[in-house]
Short mmCIF file of C-alpha atoms in Angstrom, two decimals:
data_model
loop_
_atom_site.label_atom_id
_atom_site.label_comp_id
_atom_site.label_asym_id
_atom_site.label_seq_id
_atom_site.Cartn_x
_atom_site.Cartn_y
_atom_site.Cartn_z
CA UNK A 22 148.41 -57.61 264.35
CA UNK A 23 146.16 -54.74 263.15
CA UNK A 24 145.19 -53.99 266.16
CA UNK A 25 148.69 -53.16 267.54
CA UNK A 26 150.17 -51.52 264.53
CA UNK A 27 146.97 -48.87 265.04
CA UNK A 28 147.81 -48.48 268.31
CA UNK A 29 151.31 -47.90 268.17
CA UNK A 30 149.75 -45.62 265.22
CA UNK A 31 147.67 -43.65 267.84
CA UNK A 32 150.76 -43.73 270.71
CA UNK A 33 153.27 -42.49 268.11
CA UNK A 34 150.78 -39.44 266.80
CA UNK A 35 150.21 -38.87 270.50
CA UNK A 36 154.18 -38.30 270.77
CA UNK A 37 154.24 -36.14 267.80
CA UNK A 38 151.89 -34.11 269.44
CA UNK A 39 153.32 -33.45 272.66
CA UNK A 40 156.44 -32.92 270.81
CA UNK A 41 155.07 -30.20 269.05
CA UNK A 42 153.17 -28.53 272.43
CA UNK A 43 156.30 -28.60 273.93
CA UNK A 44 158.55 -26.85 271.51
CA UNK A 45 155.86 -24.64 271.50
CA UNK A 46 155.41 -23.86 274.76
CA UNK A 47 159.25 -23.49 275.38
CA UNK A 48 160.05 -21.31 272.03
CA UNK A 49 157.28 -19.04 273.41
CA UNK A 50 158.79 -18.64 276.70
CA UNK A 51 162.18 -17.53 275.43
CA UNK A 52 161.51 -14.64 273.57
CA UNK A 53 162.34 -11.24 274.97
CA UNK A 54 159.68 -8.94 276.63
CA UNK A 55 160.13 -5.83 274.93
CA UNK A 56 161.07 -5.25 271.05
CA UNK A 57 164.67 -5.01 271.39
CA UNK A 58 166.86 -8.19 269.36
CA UNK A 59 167.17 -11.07 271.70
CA UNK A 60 170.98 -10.67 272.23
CA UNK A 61 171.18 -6.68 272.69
CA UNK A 62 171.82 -6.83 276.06
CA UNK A 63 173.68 -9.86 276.31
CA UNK A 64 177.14 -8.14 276.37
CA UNK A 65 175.57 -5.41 278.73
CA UNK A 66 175.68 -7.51 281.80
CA UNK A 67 178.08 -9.64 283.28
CA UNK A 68 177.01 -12.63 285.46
CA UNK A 69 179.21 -12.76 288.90
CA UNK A 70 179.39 -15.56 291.43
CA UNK A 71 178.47 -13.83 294.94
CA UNK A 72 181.71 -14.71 297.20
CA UNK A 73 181.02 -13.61 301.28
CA UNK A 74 184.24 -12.67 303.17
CA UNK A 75 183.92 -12.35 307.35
CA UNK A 76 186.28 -10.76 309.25
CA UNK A 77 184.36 -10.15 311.87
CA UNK A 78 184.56 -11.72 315.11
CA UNK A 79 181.35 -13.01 315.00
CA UNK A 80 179.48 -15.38 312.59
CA UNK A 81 177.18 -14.38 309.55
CA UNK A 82 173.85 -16.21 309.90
CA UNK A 83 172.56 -15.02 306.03
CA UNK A 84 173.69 -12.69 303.55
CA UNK A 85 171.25 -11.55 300.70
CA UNK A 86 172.15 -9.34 297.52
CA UNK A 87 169.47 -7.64 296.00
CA UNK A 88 167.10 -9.53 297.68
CA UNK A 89 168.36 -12.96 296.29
CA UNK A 90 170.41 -15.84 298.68
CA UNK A 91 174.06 -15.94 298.69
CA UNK A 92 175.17 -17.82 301.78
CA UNK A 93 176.31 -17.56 304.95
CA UNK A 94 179.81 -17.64 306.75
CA UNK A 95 181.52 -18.46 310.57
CA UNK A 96 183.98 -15.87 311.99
CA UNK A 97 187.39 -15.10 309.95
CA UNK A 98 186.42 -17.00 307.02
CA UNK A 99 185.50 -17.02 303.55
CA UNK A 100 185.51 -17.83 299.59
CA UNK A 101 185.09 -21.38 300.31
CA UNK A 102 181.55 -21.63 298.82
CA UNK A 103 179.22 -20.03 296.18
CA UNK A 104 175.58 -19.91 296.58
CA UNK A 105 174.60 -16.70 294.83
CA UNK A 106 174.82 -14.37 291.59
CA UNK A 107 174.19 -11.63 290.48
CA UNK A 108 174.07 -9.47 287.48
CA UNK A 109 175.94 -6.20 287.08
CA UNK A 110 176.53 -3.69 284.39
CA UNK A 111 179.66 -5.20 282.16
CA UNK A 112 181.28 -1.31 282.56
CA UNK A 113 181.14 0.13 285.96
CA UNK A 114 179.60 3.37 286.37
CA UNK A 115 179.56 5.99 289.08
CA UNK A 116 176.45 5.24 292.00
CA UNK A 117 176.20 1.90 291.30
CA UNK A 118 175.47 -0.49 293.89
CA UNK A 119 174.43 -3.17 295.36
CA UNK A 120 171.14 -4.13 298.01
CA UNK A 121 172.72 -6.27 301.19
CA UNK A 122 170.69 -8.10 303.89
CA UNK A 123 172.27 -10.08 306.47
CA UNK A 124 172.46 -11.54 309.87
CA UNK A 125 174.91 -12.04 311.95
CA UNK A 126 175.11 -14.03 315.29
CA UNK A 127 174.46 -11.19 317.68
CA UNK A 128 171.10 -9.77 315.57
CA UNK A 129 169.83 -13.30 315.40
CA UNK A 130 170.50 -13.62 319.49
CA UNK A 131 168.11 -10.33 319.88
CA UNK A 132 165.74 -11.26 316.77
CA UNK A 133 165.97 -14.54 315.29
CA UNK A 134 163.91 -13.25 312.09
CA UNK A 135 165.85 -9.78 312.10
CA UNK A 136 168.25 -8.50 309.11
CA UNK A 137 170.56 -5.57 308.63
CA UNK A 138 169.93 -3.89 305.57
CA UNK A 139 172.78 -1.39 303.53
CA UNK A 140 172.96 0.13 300.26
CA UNK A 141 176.39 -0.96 299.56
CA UNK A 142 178.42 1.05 296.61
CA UNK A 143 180.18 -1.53 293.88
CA UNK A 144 183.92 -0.85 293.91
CA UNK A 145 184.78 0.15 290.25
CA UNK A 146 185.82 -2.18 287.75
CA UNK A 147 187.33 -2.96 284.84
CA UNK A 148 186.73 -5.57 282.40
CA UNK A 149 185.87 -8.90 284.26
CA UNK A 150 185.04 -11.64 282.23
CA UNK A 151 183.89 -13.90 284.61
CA UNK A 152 184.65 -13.40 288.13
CA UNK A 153 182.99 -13.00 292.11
CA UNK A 154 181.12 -10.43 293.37
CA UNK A 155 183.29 -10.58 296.67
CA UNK A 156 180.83 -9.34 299.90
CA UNK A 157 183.39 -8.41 302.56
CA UNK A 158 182.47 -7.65 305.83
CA UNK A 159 184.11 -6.00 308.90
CA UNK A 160 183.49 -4.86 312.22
CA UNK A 161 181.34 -1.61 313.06
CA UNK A 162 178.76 -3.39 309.98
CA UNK A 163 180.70 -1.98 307.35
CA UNK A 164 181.11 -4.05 303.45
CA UNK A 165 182.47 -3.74 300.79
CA UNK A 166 181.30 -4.90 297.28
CA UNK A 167 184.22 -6.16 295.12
CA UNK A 168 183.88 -7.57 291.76
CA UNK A 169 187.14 -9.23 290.39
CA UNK A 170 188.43 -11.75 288.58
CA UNK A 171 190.81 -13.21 291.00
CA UNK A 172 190.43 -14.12 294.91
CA UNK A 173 192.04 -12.10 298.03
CA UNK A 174 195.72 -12.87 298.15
CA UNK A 175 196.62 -13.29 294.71
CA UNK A 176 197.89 -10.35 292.18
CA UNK A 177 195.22 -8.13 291.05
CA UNK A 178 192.81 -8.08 294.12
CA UNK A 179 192.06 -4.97 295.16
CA UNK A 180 194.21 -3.16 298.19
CA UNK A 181 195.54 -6.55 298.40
CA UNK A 182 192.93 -7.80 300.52
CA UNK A 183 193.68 -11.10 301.68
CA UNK A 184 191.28 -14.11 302.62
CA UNK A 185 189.87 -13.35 306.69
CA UNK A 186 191.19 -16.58 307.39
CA UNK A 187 194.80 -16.02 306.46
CA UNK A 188 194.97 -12.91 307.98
CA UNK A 189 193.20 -15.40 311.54
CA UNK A 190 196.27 -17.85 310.76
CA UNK A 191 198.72 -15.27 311.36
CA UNK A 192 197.69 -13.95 314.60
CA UNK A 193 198.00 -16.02 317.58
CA UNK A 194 195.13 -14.53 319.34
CA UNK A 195 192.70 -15.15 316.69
CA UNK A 196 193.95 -18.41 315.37
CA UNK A 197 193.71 -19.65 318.93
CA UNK A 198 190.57 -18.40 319.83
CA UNK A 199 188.55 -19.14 316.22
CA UNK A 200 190.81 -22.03 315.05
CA UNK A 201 192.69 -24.07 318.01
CA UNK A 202 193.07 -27.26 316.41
CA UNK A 203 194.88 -25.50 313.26
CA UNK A 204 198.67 -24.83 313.29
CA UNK A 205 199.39 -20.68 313.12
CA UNK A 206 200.71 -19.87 309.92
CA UNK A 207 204.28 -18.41 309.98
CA UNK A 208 205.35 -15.65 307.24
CA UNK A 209 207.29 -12.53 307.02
CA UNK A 210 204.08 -11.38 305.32
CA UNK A 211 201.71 -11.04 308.31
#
């Protein structure tokens, strides 16, 4: 019986002490680098999902902003996942933008481990909240960088950009060439 309540002793001080290494270890790894408070900047930068928008005819392989992953996506498509963020300013200011790598089907035909590269300008902003950093791109390798708080078709997107594969639904040429199995989308909106 002595025997096991000094070893339960020992196991239970061994706890304690990894208890303690660990809260030390993770309380030193939080504070800031530099001398400023640790929330000074919080309400400097605002945290945006990274949305990719195609209206190309052609596929997007890979799409990196600022050097970090944020998807992929086929022909006349988009919004329908989120694999990146990234952090801008939380007021937009004149010359700022955004690094953009990418790939799309006919660079990876010539140069499977090829990318395009662009300095891309951030469309101005207002207050967001929370929103998507919407990457939309178009023939002749031109994009656009569009923070918002909504999505492409509803009130308050910009130019009132709508979703690549909408705008695919409404024309019979594209619908039947990228989607054939999908009904075309009638509206007086088209």
């Amino acid at each position: 019986m002595a025997q096991e309540y000094n070893d339960m002793k020992k196991s239970n001080c061994i706890h304690l002490w990894l208890a303690m290494l660990m809260f030390v270890l993770l309380s030193t790894g939080c504070k800031p680098s530099h001398s400023e408070p640790a929330n000074a900047g919080a309400d400097d930068e605002l945290g945006l999902s990274v949305q990719v928008l195609n209206y190309m005819d052609e596929g997007i392989g890979v799409v990196y902003v600022n050097g970090e992953w944020a998807g992929s996506m086929s022909s006349h498509a988009g919004g329908n996942s989120i694999a990146g963020s990234v952090g801008l300013p939380a007021k937009w200011r004149p010359g700022l933008t955004v690094e953009v790598e990418w790939q799309d089907d006919a660079l990876y035909a010539k140069d499977p481990n090829g990318l395009y590269k662009a300095t891309v300008p951030v469309e101005r902003y207002d207050t967001i909240h929370s929103g998507f950093l919407w990457l939309a791109f178009f023939p002749g390798k031109k994009i656009r960088a569009i923070p918002s708080g909504t999505s492409p078709g509803f009130p308050g997107f910009p130019d009132g950009l709508r979703n690549p594969f909408d705008l695919c639904m409404r024309d019979a040429k594209c619908s039947a060439k990228y989607y054939p199995n999908r009904k075309l989308i009638q509206g007086k909106d088209q």
